[in-house]
CSV table of C-alpha atoms and ligand atoms in Angstrom, one decimal:
chain,number,residue,atom,x,y,z
W,1294,MET,CA,0.0,0.0,0.0
W,1295,THR,CA,1.4,3.4,-1.0
W,1296,ALA,CA,0.2,6.8,0.1
W,1297,PHE,CA,0.0,10.1,-1.8
W,1298,THR,CA,0.3,13.4,0.1
W,1299,VAL,CA,-2.4,15.8,-1.0
W,1300,VAL,CA,-1.2,19.4,-1.1
W,1301,ASN,CA,-3.0,22.7,-0.9
W,1302,PRO,CA,-2.0,24.4,-4.2
W,1303,ALA,CA,-2.4,27.9,-2.8
W,1304,THR,CA,0.0,27.3,0.0
W,1305,GLU,CA,2.0,24.2,-1.0
W,1306,GLN,CA,1.3,22.9,2.5
W,1307,PRO,CA,0.4,19.2,2.8
W,1308,LEU,CA,-3.2,18.5,3.7
W,1309,THR,CA,-3.4,14.7,4.3
W,1310,ASP,CA,-2.1,11.4,3.1
W,1311,VAL,CA,-4.4,9.2,0.9
W,1312,GLU,CA,-3.8,5.5,0.4
W,1313,LEU,CA,-3.6,4.5,-3.2
W,1314,ALA,CA,-5.4,1.3,-4.2
W,1315,SER,CA,-3.3,-1.6,-5.7
W,1316,VAL,CA,-4.5,-3.7,-8.7
W,1317,GLU,CA,-5.6,-6.4,-6.2
W,1318,GLN,CA,-7.6,-4.0,-4.1
W,1319,THR,CA,-9.2,-2.5,-7.3
W,1320,ASP,CA,-10.2,-5.9,-8.5
W,1321,ALA,CA,-11.8,-6.7,-5.1
W,1322,LEU,CA,-13.8,-3.4,-5.2
W,1323,ILE,CA,-14.9,-4.0,-8.9
W,1324,GLU,CA,-16.0,-7.5,-7.9
W,1325,ARG,CA,-18.0,-6.1,-4.9
W,1326,ALA,CA,-19.6,-3.6,-7.3
W,1327,HIS,CA,-20.5,-6.5,-9.6
W,1328,GLU,CA,-22.1,-8.4,-6.7
W,1329,ALA,CA,-24.1,-5.3,-5.7
W,1330,PHE,CA,-25.5,-4.9,-9.3
W,1331,PRO,CA,-28.4,-7.5,-9.3
W,1332,ALA,CA,-30.0,-6.1,-6.2
W,1333,TRP,CA,-29.5,-2.5,-7.3
W,1334,ARG,CA,-31.1,-3.1,-10.7
W,1335,ALA,CA,-33.9,-4.9,-9.0
W,1336,VAL,CA,-34.8,-1.9,-6.7
W,1337,ALA,CA,-38.2,-0.7,-7.8
W,1338,PRO,CA,-38.0,2.5,-9.9
W,1339,GLY,CA,-39.7,4.7,-7.4
W,1340,GLU,CA,-37.5,3.5,-4.6
W,1341,ARG,CA,-34.3,4.0,-6.6
W,1342,ALA,CA,-35.6,7.5,-7.4
W,1343,ALA,CA,-36.2,8.1,-3.7
W,1344,LEU,CA,-32.7,6.9,-2.8
W,1345,LEU,CA,-31.1,9.3,-5.3
W,1346,ARG,CA,-33.2,12.2,-4.0
W,1347,ARG,CA,-32.1,11.3,-0.5
W,1348,PHE,CA,-28.5,11.3,-1.7
W,1349,ALA,CA,-29.1,14.7,-3.2
W,1350,GLY,CA,-30.5,15.9,0.1
W,1351,VAL,CA,-27.5,14.7,2.1
W,1352,VAL,CA,-25.1,16.4,-0.4
W,1353,ASP,CA,-27.2,19.6,-0.1
W,1354,ALA,CA,-26.7,19.4,3.7
W,1355,HIS,CA,-22.9,19.3,3.2
W,1356,ILE,CA,-22.4,21.9,0.5
W,1357,GLU,CA,-20.3,24.1,2.7
W,1358,GLU,CA,-18.1,21.3,3.9
W,1359,LEU,CA,-17.6,19.9,0.3
W,1360,ALA,CA,-16.8,23.4,-0.9
W,1361,GLU,CA,-14.3,24.0,1.9
W,1362,ILE,CA,-12.5,20.7,1.0
W,1363,GLU,CA,-12.3,21.7,-2.7
W,1364,VAL,CA,-11.0,25.2,-1.9
W,1365,ARG,CA,-8.1,23.6,0.0
W,1366,ASN,CA,-7.5,20.6,-2.2
W,1367,ALA,CA,-8.0,22.1,-5.7
W,1368,GLY,CA,-7.5,25.8,-5.1
W,1369,HIS,CA,-11.0,26.6,-6.4
W,1370,THR,CA,-12.6,29.8,-5.4
W,1371,TRP,CA,-15.4,29.8,-2.9
W,1372,GLY,CA,-18.0,30.7,-5.5
W,1373,ASN,CA,-16.9,28.0,-7.9
W,1374,ALA,CA,-16.5,25.3,-5.2
W,1375,THR,CA,-20.0,26.1,-3.8
W,1376,TRP,CA,-21.4,25.9,-7.4
W,1377,GLU,CA,-19.6,22.6,-8.0
W,1378,ALA,CA,-21.0,21.0,-4.8
W,1379,GLY,CA,-24.5,22.3,-5.7
W,1380,ASN,CA,-24.0,20.8,-9.2
W,1381,VAL,CA,-23.6,17.3,-7.6
W,1382,ARG,CA,-26.9,17.8,-5.8
W,1383,ASP,CA,-28.6,19.1,-8.9
W,1384,CYS,CA,-27.4,16.2,-11.1
W,1385,LEU,CA,-28.6,13.7,-8.5
W,1386,ASN,CA,-32.0,15.4,-8.3
W,1387,TYR,CA,-32.3,15.7,-12.1
W,1388,TYR,CA,-31.5,12.1,-12.8
W,1389,SER,CA,-33.6,10.9,-9.8
W,1390,ALA,CA,-36.5,11.4,-12.2
W,1391,ALA,CA,-35.0,8.9,-14.7
W,1392,PRO,CA,-35.7,5.5,-13.0
W,1393,GLU,CA,-39.4,6.1,-13.3
W,1394,ARG,CA,-39.1,7.3,-16.9
W,1395,LEU,CA,-36.7,4.8,-18.4
W,1396,PHE,CA,-39.1,4.2,-21.3
W,1397,GLY,CA,-38.8,1.6,-24.0
W,1398,ARG,CA,-40.9,1.8,-27.2
W,1399,GLN,CA,-43.6,-0.2,-28.9
W,1400,ILE,CA,-42.7,-0.3,-32.5
W,1401,PRO,CA,-45.2,-1.1,-35.3
W,1402,VAL,CA,-44.2,-4.4,-37.0
W,1403,PRO,CA,-46.2,-7.0,-39.0
W,1404,GLY,CA,-47.1,-10.3,-37.4
W,1405,GLY,CA,-46.8,-9.4,-33.8
W,1406,VAL,CA,-45.9,-6.8,-31.1
W,1407,ASP,CA,-42.4,-5.3,-30.8
W,1408,ILE,CA,-41.2,-3.7,-27.6
W,1409,THR,CA,-37.8,-2.3,-26.4
W,1410,PHE,CA,-36.2,-2.2,-23.0
W,1411,HIS,CA,-33.4,-0.1,-21.6
W,1412,GLU,CA,-31.3,-2.5,-19.5
W,1413,PRO,CA,-28.4,-1.4,-17.3
W,1414,LEU,CA,-24.9,-2.4,-18.3
W,1415,GLY,CA,-23.5,-3.6,-15.0
W,1416,VAL,CA,-20.4,-2.0,-13.4
W,1417,VAL,CA,-19.6,1.5,-14.8
W,1418,GLY,CA,-16.1,2.9,-14.3
W,1419,VAL,CA,-15.7,6.7,-14.1
W,1420,ILE,CA,-12.2,8.2,-14.4
W,1421,ALA,CA,-12.2,11.8,-13.3
W,1422,PRO,CA,-9.6,14.5,-13.7
W,1423,TRP,CA,-8.3,17.1,-11.2
W,1424,ASN,CA,-9.8,20.2,-12.7
W,1425,PHE,CA,-13.5,19.7,-11.8
W,1426,PRO,CA,-13.5,16.8,-9.4
W,1427,MET,CA,-17.1,17.1,-8.1
W,1428,PRO,CA,-19.1,18.0,-11.3
W,1429,ILE,CA,-17.3,15.4,-13.5
W,1430,MET,CA,-17.9,12.8,-10.8
W,1431,ALA,CA,-21.6,13.7,-10.8
W,1432,TRP,CA,-22.0,13.7,-14.6
W,1433,GLY,CA,-21.0,10.1,-14.8
W,1434,MET,CA,-22.3,8.8,-11.5
W,1435,ALA,CA,-25.8,10.2,-11.4
W,1436,PRO,CA,-27.2,9.0,-14.7
W,1437,ALA,CA,-25.4,5.7,-14.4
W,1438,LEU,CA,-26.9,4.9,-11.0
W,1439,ALA,CA,-30.3,6.1,-12.1
W,1440,ALA,CA,-30.2,3.6,-15.0
W,1441,GLY,CA,-29.6,0.8,-12.6
W,1442,ASN,CA,-25.8,0.4,-12.9
W,1443,THR,CA,-23.3,0.2,-10.0
W,1444,VAL,CA,-20.3,2.7,-10.2
W,1445,VAL,CA,-16.7,2.5,-9.4
W,1446,LEU,CA,-15.0,6.0,-9.5
W,1447,LYS,CA,-11.4,6.9,-9.6
W,1448,PRO,CA,-10.7,10.5,-8.7
W,1449,ALA,CA,-7.5,12.1,-9.9
W,1450,GLU,CA,-4.5,11.4,-7.6
W,1451,LEU,CA,-4.1,15.2,-6.9
W,1452,THR,CA,-7.8,15.8,-5.9
W,1453,PRO,CA,-9.4,12.7,-4.2
W,1454,LEU,CA,-10.9,14.4,-1.2
W,1455,THR,CA,-14.3,15.6,-2.3
W,1456,ALA,CA,-15.0,12.3,-4.1
W,1457,MET,CA,-14.1,10.3,-1.0
W,1458,ARG,CA,-16.5,12.4,1.1
W,1459,ILE,CA,-19.3,12.1,-1.5
W,1460,GLY,CA,-18.8,8.3,-1.3
W,1461,GLU,CA,-19.3,8.4,2.4
W,1462,LEU,CA,-22.4,10.6,2.0
W,1463,ALA,CA,-23.9,8.1,-0.4
W,1464,LEU,CA,-23.8,5.4,2.3
W,1465,GLU,CA,-25.2,7.9,4.8
W,1466,ALA,CA,-28.1,8.5,2.4
W,1467,GLY,CA,-28.8,4.8,2.3
W,1468,LEU,CA,-27.3,3.6,-1.0
W,1469,PRO,CA,-26.3,0.0,-0.4
W,1470,GLU,CA,-22.7,-1.0,0.0
W,1471,GLY,CA,-21.0,-1.5,-3.4
W,1472,VAL,CA,-23.4,0.6,-5.4
W,1473,LEU,CA,-21.0,3.6,-5.5
W,1474,THR,CA,-17.4,2.9,-4.7
W,1475,VAL,CA,-14.7,5.6,-4.7
W,1476,VAL,CA,-11.3,4.1,-5.5
W,1477,PRO,CA,-8.4,6.5,-5.0
W,1478,GLY,CA,-5.3,5.5,-6.9
W,1479,LYS,CA,-3.0,6.1,-9.8
W,1480,GLY,CA,-4.4,6.4,-13.3
W,1481,SER,CA,-1.8,3.8,-14.5
W,1482,VAL,CA,-3.1,1.4,-11.9
W,1483,VAL,CA,-6.7,1.9,-11.0
W,1484,GLY,CA,-7.8,3.8,-14.1
W,1485,GLN,CA,-6.0,1.2,-16.3
W,1486,ARG,CA,-7.7,-1.6,-14.4
W,1487,PHE,CA,-11.2,-0.1,-15.1
W,1488,VAL,CA,-10.2,-0.4,-18.8
W,1489,THR,CA,-8.9,-3.9,-18.7
W,1490,HIS,CA,-11.2,-5.6,-16.1
W,1491,PRO,CA,-13.9,-7.5,-17.9
W,1492,LEU,CA,-16.6,-6.9,-15.3
W,1493,VAL,CA,-16.4,-3.1,-15.9
W,1494,ARG,CA,-18.8,-2.7,-18.9
W,1495,LYS,CA,-18.4,1.0,-19.6
W,1496,VAL,CA,-15.7,3.6,-18.9
W,1497,CYS,CA,-16.4,7.3,-18.7
W,1498,PHE,CA,-13.1,9.1,-19.1
W,1499,THR,CA,-12.4,12.8,-18.7
W,1500,GLY,CA,-8.9,14.0,-19.1
W,1501,SER,CA,-6.2,14.6,-21.7
W,1502,THR,CA,-6.6,13.6,-25.3
W,1503,SER,CA,-3.4,11.5,-25.2
W,1504,VAL,CA,-4.6,9.4,-22.2
W,1505,GLY,CA,-8.1,9.2,-23.7
W,1506,LYS,CA,-6.8,7.6,-26.9
W,1507,GLY,CA,-5.2,4.9,-24.8
W,1508,VAL,CA,-8.4,4.3,-22.9
W,1509,MET,CA,-10.3,4.0,-26.1
W,1510,ALA,CA,-7.8,1.6,-27.6
W,1511,GLY,CA,-7.9,-0.5,-24.3
W,1512,CYS,CA,-11.7,-0.6,-24.3
W,1513,ALA,CA,-11.6,-1.8,-27.9
W,1514,GLU,CA,-10.0,-5.1,-26.7
W,1515,GLN,CA,-13.2,-6.0,-25.0
W,1516,VAL,CA,-15.6,-3.9,-27.2
W,1517,LYS,CA,-16.2,-2.1,-24.0
W,1518,ARG,CA,-18.4,1.1,-24.2
W,1519,CYS,CA,-16.6,4.3,-23.5
W,1520,THR,CA,-17.3,8.0,-23.3
W,1521,LEU,CA,-14.4,10.4,-23.7
W,1522,GLU,CA,-14.4,14.1,-22.6
W,1523,LEU,CA,-11.0,15.4,-23.7
W,1524,GLY,CA,-9.2,18.7,-24.4
W,1525,GLY,CA,-10.2,21.8,-26.2
W,1526,LYS,CA,-9.0,25.0,-27.8
W,1527,SER,CA,-12.3,26.9,-28.0
W,1528,ALA,CA,-12.9,30.1,-29.8
W,1529,ASN,CA,-14.6,33.3,-28.5
W,1530,VAL,CA,-15.6,35.0,-31.7
W,1531,VAL,CA,-16.4,38.8,-31.3
W,1532,PHE,CA,-18.0,40.6,-34.2
W,1533,ALA,CA,-17.7,44.3,-34.6
W,1534,ASP,CA,-21.5,44.7,-34.2
W,1535,ALA,CA,-21.4,43.1,-30.7
W,1536,ASP,CA,-21.9,44.9,-27.5
W,1537,LEU,CA,-18.1,45.3,-27.1
W,1538,ALA,CA,-18.2,46.4,-23.5
W,1539,ALA,CA,-20.2,43.3,-22.5
W,1540,ALA,CA,-18.0,41.0,-24.7
W,1541,ALA,CA,-14.8,42.4,-23.1
W,1542,ALA,CA,-16.2,42.2,-19.6
W,1543,ALA,CA,-17.2,38.6,-20.0
W,1544,ALA,CA,-14.1,37.4,-21.9
W,1545,PRO,CA,-11.7,37.0,-18.9
W,1546,TYR,CA,-14.1,34.6,-17.1
W,1547,ALA,CA,-14.5,32.5,-20.2
W,1548,VAL,CA,-10.9,31.6,-20.1
W,1549,PHE,CA,-9.4,32.5,-16.7
W,1550,ASP,CA,-12.1,30.8,-14.6
W,1551,ASN,CA,-10.6,28.0,-12.6
W,1552,ALA,CA,-7.3,29.5,-13.6
W,1553,GLY,CA,-7.9,28.4,-17.2
W,1554,GLN,CA,-7.9,24.7,-16.2
W,1555,ASP,CA,-11.1,24.1,-18.0
W,1556,CYS,CA,-11.6,22.0,-21.1
W,1557,CYS,CA,-14.2,24.6,-22.2
W,1558,ALA,CA,-11.9,27.6,-21.8
W,1559,ARG,CA,-12.3,30.0,-24.6
W,1560,SER,CA,-8.5,30.3,-25.0
W,1561,ARG,CA,-8.6,31.8,-28.5
W,1562,ILE,CA,-10.2,35.2,-28.9
W,1563,LEU,CA,-11.1,36.1,-32.5
W,1564,VAL,CA,-12.0,39.8,-33.0
W,1565,GLU,CA,-13.4,41.3,-36.2
W,1566,ARG,CA,-10.7,43.7,-37.4
W,1567,PRO,CA,-12.5,47.0,-37.2
W,1568,ALA,CA,-13.3,46.3,-33.4
W,1569,TYR,CA,-9.8,44.9,-32.6
W,1570,ASP,CA,-8.2,47.9,-30.9
W,1571,GLU,CA,-11.4,49.0,-29.1
W,1572,PHE,CA,-11.9,45.4,-27.8
W,1573,LEU,CA,-8.3,45.1,-26.5
W,1574,GLY,CA,-8.7,48.6,-24.8
W,1575,LEU,CA,-11.7,47.3,-22.9
W,1576,LEU,CA,-10.2,43.9,-22.2
W,1577,GLU,CA,-7.1,45.2,-20.5
W,1578,PRO,CA,-8.7,46.9,-17.5
W,1579,ALA,CA,-11.0,43.9,-17.1
W,1580,VAL,CA,-8.0,41.5,-16.8
W,1581,LYS,CA,-6.0,43.9,-14.7
W,1582,GLY,CA,-9.0,44.2,-12.3
W,1583,MET,CA,-9.4,40.5,-11.6
W,1584,ALA,CA,-9.1,39.6,-7.9
W,1585,VAL,CA,-6.4,36.8,-8.0
W,1586,LEU,CA,-6.2,35.8,-4.4
W,1587,ASP,CA,-5.8,32.8,-2.1
W,1588,PRO,CA,-9.1,31.0,-2.7
W,1589,SER,CA,-9.8,30.8,1.0
W,1590,ASP,CA,-10.4,34.6,0.6
W,1591,LYS,CA,-14.1,34.8,-0.3
W,1592,GLY,CA,-13.3,37.7,-2.6
W,1593,SER,CA,-11.0,35.7,-4.8
W,1594,GLN,CA,-12.0,35.4,-8.5
W,1595,MET,CA,-9.1,33.2,-9.5
W,1596,GLY,CA,-6.9,30.8,-7.6
W,1597,PRO,CA,-3.6,29.0,-8.3
W,1598,LEU,CA,-2.9,26.2,-10.7
W,1599,ILE,CA,-3.2,22.7,-9.4
W,1600,SER,CA,0.5,21.8,-9.2
W,1601,GLN,CA,4.1,22.9,-9.8
W,1602,ALA,CA,4.1,20.5,-12.8
W,1603,GLN,CA,1.1,22.3,-14.3
W,1604,LYS,CA,2.6,25.7,-13.6
W,1605,ASP,CA,5.8,24.6,-15.4
W,1606,VAL,CA,3.8,23.5,-18.5
W,1607,VAL,CA,2.0,26.8,-18.6
W,1608,GLN,CA,5.1,28.9,-18.0
W,1609,GLY,CA,6.7,27.0,-21.0
W,1610,TYR,CA,4.0,28.4,-23.3
W,1611,VAL,CA,4.3,31.9,-21.9
W,1612,ASP,CA,8.1,32.0,-22.1
W,1613,GLU,CA,8.1,31.5,-25.9
W,1614,VAL,CA,5.7,34.4,-26.8
W,1615,ASP,CA,5.4,38.2,-26.2
W,1616,VAL,CA,2.9,38.9,-23.5
W,1617,ALA,CA,0.7,42.0,-24.1
W,1618,PHE,CA,-0.6,42.4,-20.6
W,1619,THR,CA,-1.3,40.4,-17.4
W,1620,GLY,CA,-3.5,40.6,-14.4
W,1621,PRO,CA,-2.3,40.3,-10.9
W,1622,ALA,CA,-1.0,37.2,-8.9
W,1623,PRO,CA,0.2,36.8,-5.3
W,1624,ASP,CA,3.8,36.5,-4.4
W,1625,GLY,CA,5.1,33.8,-2.2
W,1626,PRO,CA,4.1,30.1,-2.0
W,1627,GLY,CA,1.4,28.6,-4.2
W,1628,PHE,CA,1.4,27.6,-7.9
W,1629,TRP,CA,0.4,31.0,-9.2
W,1630,VAL,CA,0.3,32.3,-12.8
W,1631,PRO,CA,-1.3,35.6,-13.5
W,1632,PRO,CA,-4.1,35.9,-16.1
W,1633,THR,CA,-2.1,36.5,-19.3
W,1634,VAL,CA,-3.1,37.9,-22.7
W,1635,VAL,CA,-1.0,37.2,-25.8
W,1636,LEU,CA,-1.4,38.9,-29.2
W,1637,ALA,CA,-0.7,35.9,-31.5
W,1638,ASP,CA,1.5,36.4,-34.5
W,1639,SER,CA,0.1,33.6,-36.6
W,1640,THR,CA,-2.2,30.6,-36.4
W,1641,GLU,CA,0.8,28.3,-36.5
W,1642,GLN,CA,2.1,29.3,-33.0
W,1643,ARG,CA,1.9,26.7,-30.3
W,1644,ILE,CA,0.0,29.2,-28.1
W,1645,TRP,CA,-2.7,29.3,-30.8
W,1646,ARG,CA,-2.9,25.6,-31.5
W,1647,GLU,CA,-2.3,23.7,-28.3
W,1648,GLU,CA,-4.3,23.5,-25.1
W,1649,VAL,CA,-2.4,25.4,-22.4
W,1650,PHE,CA,-4.7,24.5,-19.5
W,1651,GLY,CA,-3.7,27.6,-17.7
W,1652,PRO,CA,-4.7,31.3,-17.5
W,1653,VAL,CA,-3.4,32.3,-20.9
W,1654,VAL,CA,-5.4,33.6,-23.8
W,1655,ALA,CA,-4.3,34.3,-27.4
W,1656,VAL,CA,-6.0,37.0,-29.5
W,1657,LEU,CA,-6.1,37.4,-33.3
W,1658,PRO,CA,-8.2,39.6,-35.7
W,1659,PHE,CA,-10.3,38.2,-38.5
W,1660,ASP,CA,-11.8,39.8,-41.6
W,1661,ASP,CA,-15.3,38.5,-42.1
W,1662,GLU,CA,-17.8,35.9,-41.1
W,1663,ALA,CA,-16.4,33.1,-43.4
W,1664,ASP,CA,-12.9,33.9,-42.1
W,1665,ALA,CA,-14.1,33.7,-38.4
W,1666,VAL,CA,-15.7,30.2,-39.0
W,1667,ALA,CA,-12.6,28.9,-40.8
W,1668,MET,CA,-10.3,30.1,-38.1
W,1669,ALA,CA,-12.5,28.8,-35.3
W,1670,ASN,CA,-12.5,25.4,-37.1
W,1671,ASP,CA,-8.7,25.3,-37.8
W,1672,THR,CA,-8.0,23.0,-34.8
W,1673,ASP,CA,-8.1,19.3,-34.0
W,1674,TYR,CA,-10.4,20.1,-31.1
W,1675,GLY,CA,-14.1,21.0,-31.0
W,1676,LEU,CA,-15.6,21.3,-27.5
W,1677,SER,CA,-17.1,24.7,-27.0
W,1678,GLY,CA,-17.1,28.3,-28.2
W,1679,SER,CA,-18.9,31.6,-28.0
W,1680,ILE,CA,-20.2,34.1,-30.5
W,1681,PHE,CA,-20.8,37.8,-29.7
W,1682,THR,CA,-22.8,39.7,-32.2
W,1683,GLY,CA,-25.9,41.9,-32.4
W,1684,ASP,CA,-27.2,40.1,-35.5
W,1685,VAL,CA,-29.2,37.0,-34.6
W,1686,GLY,CA,-29.0,35.6,-38.1
W,1687,LYS,CA,-25.2,35.8,-38.1
W,1688,ALA,CA,-25.2,34.2,-34.6
W,1689,LEU,CA,-27.1,31.2,-35.9
W,1690,ARG,CA,-25.1,30.9,-39.1
W,1691,VAL,CA,-21.8,30.9,-37.2
W,1692,ALA,CA,-23.1,28.6,-34.5
W,1693,ARG,CA,-24.1,26.1,-37.1
W,1694,GLY,CA,-20.7,26.6,-38.9
W,1695,VAL,CA,-18.4,26.0,-35.9
W,1696,GLN,CA,-17.6,22.3,-35.4
W,1697,ALA,CA,-18.0,22.1,-31.6
W,1698,GLY,CA,-20.4,20.5,-29.3
W,1699,ASN,CA,-21.3,23.4,-27.1
W,1700,LEU,CA,-21.8,27.0,-28.3
W,1701,SER,CA,-23.2,30.0,-26.6
W,1702,VAL,CA,-24.3,33.3,-28.1
W,1703,ASN,CA,-23.6,36.6,-26.3
W,1704,SER,CA,-22.6,34.6,-23.2
W,1705,HIS,CA,-20.1,32.0,-22.1
W,1706,SER,CA,-22.5,29.4,-20.8
W,1707,ALA,CA,-21.0,26.9,-18.3
W,1708,VAL,CA,-21.9,23.2,-18.7
W,1709,ARG,CA,-25.6,22.9,-17.9
W,1710,TYR,CA,-26.9,19.5,-16.6
W,1711,TRP,CA,-30.2,19.9,-18.6
W,1712,THR,CA,-28.4,19.9,-21.9
W,1713,PRO,CA,-26.1,17.5,-23.7
W,1714,PHE,CA,-22.3,18.1,-23.4
W,1715,GLY,CA,-19.4,16.7,-25.4
W,1716,GLY,CA,-16.9,17.3,-28.1
W,1717,TYR,CA,-16.5,17.1,-31.9
W,1718,LYS,CA,-13.3,15.8,-33.4
W,1719,GLN,CA,-10.5,15.1,-30.9
W,1720,SER,CA,-12.4,16.7,-28.0
W,1721,GLY,CA,-14.3,13.6,-27.3
W,1722,LEU,CA,-16.7,10.8,-28.1
W,1723,GLY,CA,-20.3,10.5,-26.9
W,1724,ARG,CA,-22.3,13.0,-24.9
W,1725,GLU,CA,-22.9,13.4,-21.2
W,1726,LEU,CA,-25.7,15.1,-19.3
W,1727,GLY,CA,-29.1,16.3,-20.8
W,1728,PRO,CA,-32.3,14.3,-20.9
W,1729,ASP,CA,-30.8,11.3,-22.8
W,1730,ALA,CA,-27.8,10.6,-20.5
W,1731,PRO,CA,-29.3,7.6,-18.7
W,1732,ASN,CA,-29.9,5.8,-22.0
W,1733,ALA,CA,-26.1,6.0,-22.6
W,1734,PHE,CA,-25.7,3.7,-19.6
W,1735,THR,CA,-28.1,1.0,-21.0
W,1736,GLU,CA,-28.3,-1.6,-23.6
W,1737,GLU,CA,-31.4,-1.2,-25.8
W,1738,LYS,CA,-33.0,-4.7,-26.0
W,1739,ASN,CA,-35.6,-5.5,-28.7
W,1740,VAL,CA,-38.3,-8.2,-28.1
W,1741,PHE,CA,-40.7,-9.4,-30.7
W,1742,ILE,CA,-43.8,-11.3,-29.7
W,1743,ALA,CA,-45.6,-13.2,-32.5
W,1744,HIS,CA,-49.3,-12.8,-32.6
C,1287,NAP,P1,-5.0,13.0,-17.6
C,1287,NAP,O1,-3.6,12.7,-17.2
C,1287,NAP,O2,-5.5,12.5,-18.8
C,1287,NAP,O3,-5.8,12.3,-16.3
C,1287,NAP,C1,-7.2,12.2,-16.3
C,1287,NAP,C2,-7.5,11.0,-15.4
C,1287,NAP,O4,-7.1,9.8,-16.0
C,1287,NAP,C3,-6.9,11.0,-14.0
C,1287,NAP,O5,-7.8,10.5,-13.1
C,1287,NAP,C4,-5.7,10.2,-14.2
C,1287,NAP,O6,-5.2,9.6,-13.1
C,1287,NAP,C5,-6.3,9.1,-15.1
C,1287,NAP,N1,-5.3,8.4,-15.9
C,1287,NAP,C6,-4.0,8.7,-16.2
C,1287,NAP,N2,-3.4,7.8,-16.9
C,1287,NAP,C7,-4.3,6.8,-17.1
C,1287,NAP,C8,-4.3,5.5,-17.8
C,1287,NAP,N3,-3.2,5.1,-18.4
C,1287,NAP,N4,-5.4,4.8,-17.8
C,1287,NAP,C9,-6.5,5.2,-17.2
C,1287,NAP,N5,-6.6,6.4,-16.5
C,1287,NAP,C10,-5.5,7.2,-16.5
C,1287,NAP,O7,-5.4,14.5,-17.5
C,1287,NAP,P2,-5.1,15.5,-16.3
C,1287,NAP,O8,-3.7,15.9,-16.5
C,1287,NAP,O9,-5.6,15.0,-15.0
C,1287,NAP,O10,-6.2,16.7,-16.7
C,1287,NAP,C11,-5.9,17.7,-17.7
C,1287,NAP,C12,-6.5,17.3,-19.0
C,1287,NAP,O11,-7.8,16.9,-19.0
C,1287,NAP,C13,-6.5,18.5,-20.0
C,1287,NAP,O12,-5.8,18.2,-21.2
C,1287,NAP,C14,-8.0,18.8,-20.2
C,1287,NAP,O13,-8.3,19.3,-21.5
C,1287,NAP,C15,-8.6,17.5,-20.0
C,1287,NAP,N6,-10.0,17.7,-19.5
C,1287,NAP,C16,-11.0,17.6,-20.4
C,1287,NAP,C17,-12.3,17.7,-19.9
C,1287,NAP,C18,-13.5,17.6,-20.8
C,1287,NAP,O14,-14.6,17.5,-20.3
C,1287,NAP,N7,-13.4,17.5,-22.1
C,1287,NAP,C19,-12.6,18.0,-18.6
C,1287,NAP,C20,-11.5,18.1,-17.8
C,1287,NAP,C21,-10.2,17.9,-18.2
C,1287,NAP,P3,-4.0,10.3,-12.2
C,1287,NAP,O15,-4.8,11.4,-11.4
C,1287,NAP,O16,-3.5,9.3,-11.3
C,1287,NAP,O17,-3.1,10.8,-13.2
C,1288,MG,MG1,-1.9,13.3,-16.1
């Protein structure tokens, strides 16, 4: 048994040691989840719904505690951490309606009656990253449980604490042992075992594109279902006819929220050429005015990066370009990088093409609508994006033209549990959330009965 020392990224002080599961321990927990499956799928729909609502209620009673853990473990601001804990509650409540609505269909066929059933898969493995530990846990866990699956969840090594607490709260709410199991451990050990263990019937992976490709290849060995939520290099497209003050005021939070460690970060800003200078003039005070403070300060709008390793990666990108201007950042301990704005020289630069996963945004002008769509699409990724314009027709044309799963007009909408979320191209495979998510954790069975 090895242990990992969890560190507060704002202070670099150790918080606690967490024991990392071995392959043997992982196997035992997967087997326990498999044993819990028949009884869980047999729980009557209304009763499973009630248990999920009770779980939501227990989470709701612990929002402050969960937020406080995340502020210390992940360096998230109070506002974000509170929203994230509330998102766990909301996902559980939303999907608590699913067990009683897991409808099949009656399909007209000659010679008999045809009906379909949505049947749970068995054990579902969720592999979560460190950037949004609570929401990403909930997006996999809530619809999977609602559809009658049992869940094993591996939090990121750096951020296991909220997941471990939520696992305890599930038991407190009355979920039977083995229905939700949090397995702290290394990706190369526990995560990899979810991929290779034959009793895990689906893997929901969120993380980097490179690790995601390996997960998908591993799942192929057993034709195992997988959902991938990967990286992004999303565009924030600002047309000259937009409310420029509103666009500039919103732009920092679209990329610097969570210190830029957000797969949906709008890390490329495209500005229509006639508005370029005015937009930058408005953006500069907005960035300089950000409150980048220790996240335990409730006034903080941006915290530190998760680790020294992540800071080194981000600094490597910043060191090879000319920085136009930055916002503030504290001195002293903590993995701080200030919000940083770069005026790109070309679309070939690494800063324009690669996901930085830190508080760095690159800006380039564009000439017209067609140019904006072409530039937005000139990337291997396709997760999200924003369009600022006063012309609703243009907004719709561009939204339809950009190859990305999640677009917002005159806003930078966060992920909403009511609506489907996922990526085009190398940003991912499959969709999470929205009304259809429980079906993605089922097999659709067709039964024909001859007259
Ligand atoms: P990562 O290295 O891909 O890790 C993600 C998760 O996978 C962690 O739990 C990790 O465990 C685990 N893992 C690592 N190697 C594995 C393997 N061989 N088999 C199975 N699991 C394995 O990514 P990260 O560095 O934590 O997070 C940053 C990246 O995630 C960014 O590139 C970002 O774009 C992406 N991301 C995407 C989304 C989205 O929704 N599209 C959301 C969040 C993050 P350990 O913790 O032990 O390494
Ligand atoms: Mg990693």
